[in-house]
Coordinates of C-alpha atoms and ligand atoms in Angstrom, one line a residue:
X1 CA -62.0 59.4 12.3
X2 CA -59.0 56.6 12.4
X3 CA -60.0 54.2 10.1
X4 CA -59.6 50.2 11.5
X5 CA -58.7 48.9 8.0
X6 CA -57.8 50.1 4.3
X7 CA -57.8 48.3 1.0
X8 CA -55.4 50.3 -1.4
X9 CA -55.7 49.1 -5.2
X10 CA -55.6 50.9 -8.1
X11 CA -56.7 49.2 -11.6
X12 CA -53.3 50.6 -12.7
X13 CA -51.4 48.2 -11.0
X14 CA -52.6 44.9 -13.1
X15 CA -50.4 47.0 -16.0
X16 CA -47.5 45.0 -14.2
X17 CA -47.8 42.3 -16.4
X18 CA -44.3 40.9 -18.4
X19 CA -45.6 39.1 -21.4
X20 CA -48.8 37.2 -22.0
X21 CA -47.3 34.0 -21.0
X22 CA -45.7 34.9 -18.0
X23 CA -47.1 33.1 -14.6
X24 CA -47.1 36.4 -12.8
X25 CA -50.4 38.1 -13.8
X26 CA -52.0 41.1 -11.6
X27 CA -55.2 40.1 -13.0
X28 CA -56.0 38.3 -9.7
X29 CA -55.7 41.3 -7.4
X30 CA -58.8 42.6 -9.7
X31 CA -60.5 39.3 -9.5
X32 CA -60.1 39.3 -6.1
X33 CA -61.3 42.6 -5.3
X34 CA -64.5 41.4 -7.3
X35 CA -64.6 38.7 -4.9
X36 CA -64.8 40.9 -1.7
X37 CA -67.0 43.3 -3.4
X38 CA -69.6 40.5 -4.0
X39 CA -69.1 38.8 -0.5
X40 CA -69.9 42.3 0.7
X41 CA -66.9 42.4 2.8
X42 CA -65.3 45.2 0.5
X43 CA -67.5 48.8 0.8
X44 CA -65.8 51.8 -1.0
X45 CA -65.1 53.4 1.9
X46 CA -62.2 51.0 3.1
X47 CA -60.9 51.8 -0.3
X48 CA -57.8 54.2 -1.1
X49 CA -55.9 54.9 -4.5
X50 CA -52.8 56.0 -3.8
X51 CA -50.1 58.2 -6.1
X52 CA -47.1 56.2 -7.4
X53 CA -43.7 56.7 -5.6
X54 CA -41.0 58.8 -6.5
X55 CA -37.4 58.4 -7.7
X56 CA -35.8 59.0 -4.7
X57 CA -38.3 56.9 -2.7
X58 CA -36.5 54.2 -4.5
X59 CA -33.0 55.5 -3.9
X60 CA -33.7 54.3 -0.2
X61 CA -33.2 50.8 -1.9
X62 CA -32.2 51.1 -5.4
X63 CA -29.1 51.9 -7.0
X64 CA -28.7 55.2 -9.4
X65 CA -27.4 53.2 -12.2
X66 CA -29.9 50.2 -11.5
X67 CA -32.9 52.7 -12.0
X68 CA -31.5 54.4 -14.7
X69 CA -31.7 51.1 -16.5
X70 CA -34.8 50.2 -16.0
X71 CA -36.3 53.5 -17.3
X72 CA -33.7 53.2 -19.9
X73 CA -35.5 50.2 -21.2
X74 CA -38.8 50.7 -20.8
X75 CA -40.2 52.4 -24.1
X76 CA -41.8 50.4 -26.7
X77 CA -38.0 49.9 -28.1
X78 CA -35.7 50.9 -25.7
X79 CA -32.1 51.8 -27.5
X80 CA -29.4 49.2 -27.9
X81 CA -27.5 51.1 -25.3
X82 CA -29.5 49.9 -22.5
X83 CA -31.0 46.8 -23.9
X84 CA -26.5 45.5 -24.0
X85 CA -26.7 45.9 -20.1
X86 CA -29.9 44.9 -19.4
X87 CA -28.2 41.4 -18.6
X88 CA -25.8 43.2 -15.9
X89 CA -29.3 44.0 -13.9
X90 CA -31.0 40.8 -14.6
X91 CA -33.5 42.0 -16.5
X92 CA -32.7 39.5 -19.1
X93 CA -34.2 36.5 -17.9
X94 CA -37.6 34.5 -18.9
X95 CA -38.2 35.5 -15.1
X96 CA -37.5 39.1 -15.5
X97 CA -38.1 40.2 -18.9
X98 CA -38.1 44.1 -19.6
X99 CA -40.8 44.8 -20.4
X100 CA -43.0 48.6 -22.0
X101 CA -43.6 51.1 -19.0
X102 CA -42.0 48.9 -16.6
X103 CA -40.5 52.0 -14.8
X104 CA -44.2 53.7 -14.4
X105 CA -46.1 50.7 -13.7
X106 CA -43.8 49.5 -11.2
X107 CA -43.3 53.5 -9.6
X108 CA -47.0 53.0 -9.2
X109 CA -46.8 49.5 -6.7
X110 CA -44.2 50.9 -4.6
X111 CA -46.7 54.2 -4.1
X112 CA -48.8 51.5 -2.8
X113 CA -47.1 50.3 0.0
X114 CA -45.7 53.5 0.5
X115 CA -48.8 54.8 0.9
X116 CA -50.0 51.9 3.7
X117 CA -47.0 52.3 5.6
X118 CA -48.2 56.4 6.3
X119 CA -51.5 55.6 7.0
X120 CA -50.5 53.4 9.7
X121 CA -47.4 55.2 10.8
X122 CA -49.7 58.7 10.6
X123 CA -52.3 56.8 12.9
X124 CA -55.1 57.1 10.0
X125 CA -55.5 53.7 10.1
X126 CA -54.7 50.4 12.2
X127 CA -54.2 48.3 9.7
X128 CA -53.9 48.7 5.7
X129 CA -53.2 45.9 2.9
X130 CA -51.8 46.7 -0.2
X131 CA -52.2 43.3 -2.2
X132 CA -50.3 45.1 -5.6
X133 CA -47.3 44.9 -3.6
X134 CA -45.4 42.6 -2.2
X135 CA -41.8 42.1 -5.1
X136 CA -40.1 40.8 -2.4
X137 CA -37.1 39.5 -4.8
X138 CA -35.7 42.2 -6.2
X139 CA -32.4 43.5 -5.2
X140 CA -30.7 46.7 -5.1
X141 CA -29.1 46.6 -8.3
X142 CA -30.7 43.7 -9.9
X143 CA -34.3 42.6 -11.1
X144 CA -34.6 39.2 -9.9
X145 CA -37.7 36.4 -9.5
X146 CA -40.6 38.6 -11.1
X147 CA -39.9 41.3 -9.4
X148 CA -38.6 45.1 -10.5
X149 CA -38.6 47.5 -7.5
X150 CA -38.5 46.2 -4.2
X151 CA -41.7 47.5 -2.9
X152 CA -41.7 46.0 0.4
X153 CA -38.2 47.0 1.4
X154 CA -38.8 50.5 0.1
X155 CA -41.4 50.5 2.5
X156 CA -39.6 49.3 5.3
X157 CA -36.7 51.8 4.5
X158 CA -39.5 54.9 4.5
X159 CA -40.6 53.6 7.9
X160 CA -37.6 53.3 9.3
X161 CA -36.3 56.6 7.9
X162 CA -39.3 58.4 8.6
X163 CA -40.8 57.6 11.7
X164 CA -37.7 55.8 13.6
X165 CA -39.9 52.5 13.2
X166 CA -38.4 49.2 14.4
X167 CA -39.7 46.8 11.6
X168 CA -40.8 43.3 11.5
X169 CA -41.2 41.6 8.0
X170 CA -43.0 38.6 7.6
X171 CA -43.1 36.8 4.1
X172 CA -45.3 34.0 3.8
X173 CA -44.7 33.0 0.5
X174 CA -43.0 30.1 -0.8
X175 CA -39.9 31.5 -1.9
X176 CA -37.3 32.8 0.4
X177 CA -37.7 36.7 0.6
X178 CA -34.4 37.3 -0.3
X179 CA -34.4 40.6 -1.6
X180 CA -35.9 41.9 1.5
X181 CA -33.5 39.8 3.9
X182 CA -30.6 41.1 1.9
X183 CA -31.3 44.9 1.8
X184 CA -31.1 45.1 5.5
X185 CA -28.7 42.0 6.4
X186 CA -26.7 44.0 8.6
X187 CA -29.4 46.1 10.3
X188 CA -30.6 45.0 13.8
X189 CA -33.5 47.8 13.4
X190 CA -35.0 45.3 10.7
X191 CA -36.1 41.9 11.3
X192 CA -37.1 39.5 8.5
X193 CA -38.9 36.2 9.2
X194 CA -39.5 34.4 6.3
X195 CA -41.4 30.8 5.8
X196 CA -40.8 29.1 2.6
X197 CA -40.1 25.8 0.8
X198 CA -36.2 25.2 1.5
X199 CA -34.2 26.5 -1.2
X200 CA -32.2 22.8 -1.6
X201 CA -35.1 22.4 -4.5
X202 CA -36.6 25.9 -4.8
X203 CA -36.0 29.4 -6.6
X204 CA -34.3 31.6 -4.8
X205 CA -32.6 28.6 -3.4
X206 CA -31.7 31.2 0.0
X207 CA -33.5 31.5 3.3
X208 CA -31.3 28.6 5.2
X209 CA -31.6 28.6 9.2
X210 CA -28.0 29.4 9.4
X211 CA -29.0 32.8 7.6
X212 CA -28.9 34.7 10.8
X213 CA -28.4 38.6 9.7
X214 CA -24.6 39.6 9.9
X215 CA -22.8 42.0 12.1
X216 CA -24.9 44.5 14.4
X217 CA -27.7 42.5 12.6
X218 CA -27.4 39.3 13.9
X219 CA -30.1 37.2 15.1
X220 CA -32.7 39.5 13.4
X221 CA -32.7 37.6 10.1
X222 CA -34.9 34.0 10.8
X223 CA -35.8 31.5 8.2
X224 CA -38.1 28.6 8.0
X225 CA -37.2 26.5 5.1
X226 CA -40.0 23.8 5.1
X227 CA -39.8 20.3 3.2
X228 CA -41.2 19.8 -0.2
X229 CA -45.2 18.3 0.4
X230 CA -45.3 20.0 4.0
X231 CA -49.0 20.2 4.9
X232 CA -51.3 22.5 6.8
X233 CA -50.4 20.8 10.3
X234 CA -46.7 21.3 10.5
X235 CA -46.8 24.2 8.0
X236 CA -48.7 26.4 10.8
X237 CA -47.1 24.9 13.8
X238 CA -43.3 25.9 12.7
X239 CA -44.8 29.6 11.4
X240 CA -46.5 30.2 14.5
X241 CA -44.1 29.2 17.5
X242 CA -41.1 30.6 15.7
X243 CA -43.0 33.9 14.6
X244 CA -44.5 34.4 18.3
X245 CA -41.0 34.2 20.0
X246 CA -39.4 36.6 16.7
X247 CA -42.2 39.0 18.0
X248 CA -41.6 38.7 21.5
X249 CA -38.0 38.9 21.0
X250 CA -37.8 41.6 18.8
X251 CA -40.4 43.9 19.7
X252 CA -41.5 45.9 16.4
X253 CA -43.2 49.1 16.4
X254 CA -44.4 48.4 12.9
X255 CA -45.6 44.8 11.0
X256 CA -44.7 44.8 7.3
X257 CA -46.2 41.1 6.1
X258 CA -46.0 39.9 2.6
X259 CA -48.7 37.2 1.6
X260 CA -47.4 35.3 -1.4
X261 CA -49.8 32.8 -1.6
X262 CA -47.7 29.7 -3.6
X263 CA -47.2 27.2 -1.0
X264 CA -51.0 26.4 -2.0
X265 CA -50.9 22.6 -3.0
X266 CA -52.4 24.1 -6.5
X267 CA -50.0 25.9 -7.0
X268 CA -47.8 25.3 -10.2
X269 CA -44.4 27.1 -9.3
X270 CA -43.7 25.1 -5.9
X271 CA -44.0 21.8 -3.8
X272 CA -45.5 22.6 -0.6
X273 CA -49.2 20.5 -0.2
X274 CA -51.0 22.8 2.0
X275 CA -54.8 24.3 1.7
X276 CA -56.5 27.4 2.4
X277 CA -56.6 26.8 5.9
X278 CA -53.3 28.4 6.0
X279 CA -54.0 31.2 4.9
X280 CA -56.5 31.9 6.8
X281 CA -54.8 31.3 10.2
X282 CA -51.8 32.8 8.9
X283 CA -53.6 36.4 9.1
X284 CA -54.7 35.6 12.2
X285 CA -51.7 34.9 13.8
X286 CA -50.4 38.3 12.5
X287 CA -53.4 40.4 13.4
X288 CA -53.3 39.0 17.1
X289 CA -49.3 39.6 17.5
X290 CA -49.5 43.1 16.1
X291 CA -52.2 44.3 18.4
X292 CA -50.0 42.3 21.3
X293 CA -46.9 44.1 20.9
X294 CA -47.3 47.2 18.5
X295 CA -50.8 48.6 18.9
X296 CA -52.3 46.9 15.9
X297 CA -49.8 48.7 13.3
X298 CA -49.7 46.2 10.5
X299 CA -49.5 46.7 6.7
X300 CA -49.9 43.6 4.8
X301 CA -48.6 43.2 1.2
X302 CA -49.0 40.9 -1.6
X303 CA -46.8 38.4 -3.2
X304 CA -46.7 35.1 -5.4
X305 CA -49.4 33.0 -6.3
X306 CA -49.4 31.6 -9.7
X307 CA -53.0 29.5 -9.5
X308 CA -54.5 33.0 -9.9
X309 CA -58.3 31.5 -10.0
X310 CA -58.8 28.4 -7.7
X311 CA -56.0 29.9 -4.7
X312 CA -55.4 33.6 -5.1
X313 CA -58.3 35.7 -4.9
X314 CA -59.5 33.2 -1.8
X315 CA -56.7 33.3 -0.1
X316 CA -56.4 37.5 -0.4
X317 CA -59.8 37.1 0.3
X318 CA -59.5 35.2 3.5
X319 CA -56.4 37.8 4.7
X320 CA -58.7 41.1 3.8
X321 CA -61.9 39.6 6.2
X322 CA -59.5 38.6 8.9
X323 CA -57.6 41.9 8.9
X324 CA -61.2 44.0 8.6
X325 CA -62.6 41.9 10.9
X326 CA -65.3 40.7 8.9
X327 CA -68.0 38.5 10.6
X328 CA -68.2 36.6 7.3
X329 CA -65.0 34.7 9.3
X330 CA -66.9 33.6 11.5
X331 CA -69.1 31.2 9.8
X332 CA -66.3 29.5 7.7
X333 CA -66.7 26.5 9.0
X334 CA -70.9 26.5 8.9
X335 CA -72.3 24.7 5.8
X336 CA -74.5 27.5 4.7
X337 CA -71.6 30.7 4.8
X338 CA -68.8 29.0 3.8
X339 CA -69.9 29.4 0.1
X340 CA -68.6 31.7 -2.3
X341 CA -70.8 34.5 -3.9
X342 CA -72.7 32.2 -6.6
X343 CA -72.1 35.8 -9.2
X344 CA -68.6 35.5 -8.3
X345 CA -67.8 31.9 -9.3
X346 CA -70.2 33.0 -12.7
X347 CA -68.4 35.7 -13.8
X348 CA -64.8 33.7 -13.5
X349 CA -65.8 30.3 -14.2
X350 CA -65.3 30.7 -17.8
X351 CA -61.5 32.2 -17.7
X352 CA -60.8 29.3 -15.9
X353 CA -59.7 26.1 -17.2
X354 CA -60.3 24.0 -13.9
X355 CA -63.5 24.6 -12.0
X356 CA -63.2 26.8 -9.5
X357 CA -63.9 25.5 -5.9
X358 CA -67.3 27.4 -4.6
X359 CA -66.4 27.8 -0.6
X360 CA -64.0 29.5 1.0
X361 CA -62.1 26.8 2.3
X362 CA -60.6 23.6 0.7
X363 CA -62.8 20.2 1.6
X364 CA -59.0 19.1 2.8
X365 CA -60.7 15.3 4.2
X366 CA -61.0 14.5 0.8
X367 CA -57.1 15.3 -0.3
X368 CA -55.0 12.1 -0.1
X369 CA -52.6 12.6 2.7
X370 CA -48.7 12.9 1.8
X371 CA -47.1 9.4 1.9
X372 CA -44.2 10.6 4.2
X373 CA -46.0 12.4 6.4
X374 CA -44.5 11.5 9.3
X375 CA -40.8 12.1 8.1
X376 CA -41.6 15.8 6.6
X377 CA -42.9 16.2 10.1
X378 CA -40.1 15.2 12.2
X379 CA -37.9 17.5 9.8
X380 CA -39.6 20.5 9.9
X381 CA -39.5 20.2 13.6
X382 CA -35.7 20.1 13.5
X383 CA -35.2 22.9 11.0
X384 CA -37.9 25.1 13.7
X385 CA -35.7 24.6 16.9
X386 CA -32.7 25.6 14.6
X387 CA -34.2 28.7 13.6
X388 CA -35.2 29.5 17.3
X389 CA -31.6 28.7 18.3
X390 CA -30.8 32.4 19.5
X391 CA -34.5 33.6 20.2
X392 CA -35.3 33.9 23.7
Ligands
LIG1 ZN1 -57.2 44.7 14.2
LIG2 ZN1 -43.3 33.0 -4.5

């Protein structure tokens, strides 16, 4: 029987984890399984584990040499040979530390997504999130903004490769998916749309209108850099009208979305002001354009999110009911259903040094608005007819 939805998580996937003071902690995919589980909105039947990729999986994207590096430095003490060019793959960093088992660990994410995109291409299932996914920065021969192996365009490259696919990426986070945009630049088979905080103040500091894809590929690569302190409002009008002419345009046979989470006004890495509400109409405006224009194909990936208590496992949370079409979305806005499993929020309370917010959504009517509202407005509505410039 085809399958509407799948969940695929394995607890092996919170191994990716740099140092203990690093921001990006897979902690909160398992806290936020725990929060679907208790909402009821998670039975083990949606749920798959899937085997980690292989080598030449990753040769789609990544260079020989590149990979050979990273396995080169991940023992417990990798050799001085590799640990002198670990700088020439960016692996260096405070970002992008090497870390023990990085190879392995991150083998096993990119199995993820691998996994999802067969399920769906295979017809076993309309729809299929992978939430340990989702390194949308890494590049072919460099580890870059948290990220390893490039998961998502590994992904991409197997659907493409495999089953002809036409794909359309969407990357909600807050940083530019530049990894992604770059590996297929040139390829008009690939489209990337990414919304983000503009890059003038923002890691990767890419993902300008004027970054149109190059050659054969041009007019398939659309950005939507938004102004720092952008709200829900504007935030959600520029994603949608300039996402639902992409689609229209560009006809996918396949939706490959990344769901980064950071543009959360909690969020510590970025400057974007907007609530949960975005997240939860962002799904929707994805599920409803995949089943318009490619018969509900969609895999959807993880991403950023660095407030991995009071935003993450909600905001996950919100993309899982939408996509599995879980009448728990339907009350959201009722008094009495909008509120968080009370076991939930008693189990995580104590890890977490603010208190956690106990309903779905944000009470937004008692945030102070932005003082230049108005003006981030106006702007954003510029920089969205440039990126529309050549969509029809
Ligand atoms: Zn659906
Ligand atoms: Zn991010």
């Amino acid at each position: 029987m085809k399958a509407n939805a799948i969940f695929i998580y394995d607890e092996r996937e919170t191994a990716y984890r740099f140092n203990d003071s690093h921001p990006f902690n897979q902690e909160r995919v398992r806290v936020t399984v725990d929060l679907l589980k208790k909402a009821g909105a998670l039975p083990d039947s949606c749920m798959h584990s899937p085997p980690p990729a292989t080598e030449d999986d990753l040769l789609l994207v990544h260079t020989r040499e590149y990979i050979d590096c990273v396995k080169g430095l991940s023992p417990d003490s990798p050799e001085d040979c590799w640990v002198d060019k670990a700088g020439r793959y960016g692996l260096d960093t405070e970002d992008t530390p090497y870390f023990p088992n990085m190879h392995k660990v991150t083998l096993d994410l990119v199995g993820g997504s691998l996994y999802a995109v067969d399920a769906v291409m295979r017809g076993e299932t309309v729809h299929a999130m992978h939430l340990g996914g989702g390194l949308h920065h890494a590049l072919p021969s460099k580890g870059a903004g948290f990220c390893v192996y490039n998961d998502a365009a590994v992904a991409i490259a197997h659907a493409k490769g495999v089953y002809g696919a036409r794909v359309l990426y969407i990357d909600t986070d807050v940083h530019h998916g530049d990894g992604v945009q770059w590996c297929f630049y040139t390829d008009p088979d690939v489209c990337t749309f990414s919304i983000h905080e503009t890059g003038k103040y923002l890691f990767p500091g890419t993902g300008a209108v004027n970054e149109r894809g190059d050659g054969p590929g041009f007019g398939t690569k659309i950005n939507v850099p938004m102004e720092p302190y952008t709200e829900d409002q504007s935030w959600i009008e520029c994603f949608t009208e300039v996402l639902s002419r992409t689609v229209a345009q560009f006809k996918p046979d396949l939706i490959v979305s990344q769901h980064g989470c950071d543009a959360h006004a909690f969020d510590p890495l970025a400057h974007i002001h907007c609530s949960m509400e975005i997240y939860r109409e962002m799904p929707k405006v994805i599920h409803k354009l995949a089943h318009q224009y490619c018969e509900g194909r969609w895999v959807a990936l993880g991403g950023g999110g660095y407030d991995i208590w009071r935003v993450v496992p909600r905001a996950w949370g919100l993309a899982w009911l939408e996509m599995s079409e879980h009448p728990l979305l339907g009350g959201l806005g009722s008094p009495s259903l909008s509120a968080l499993p009370p076991d939930w929020l008693q189990s995580w309370q104590p890890h977490s040094a603010e208190k956690l917010p106990d309903t779905w959504l944000d009470e937004v009517e008692s945030w102070e608005a932005m003082p230049r509202r108005a003006e981030i407005e106006a702007k954003n509505r510029q920089t969205k007819e440039l990126s529309m410039l050549y969509l029809g």
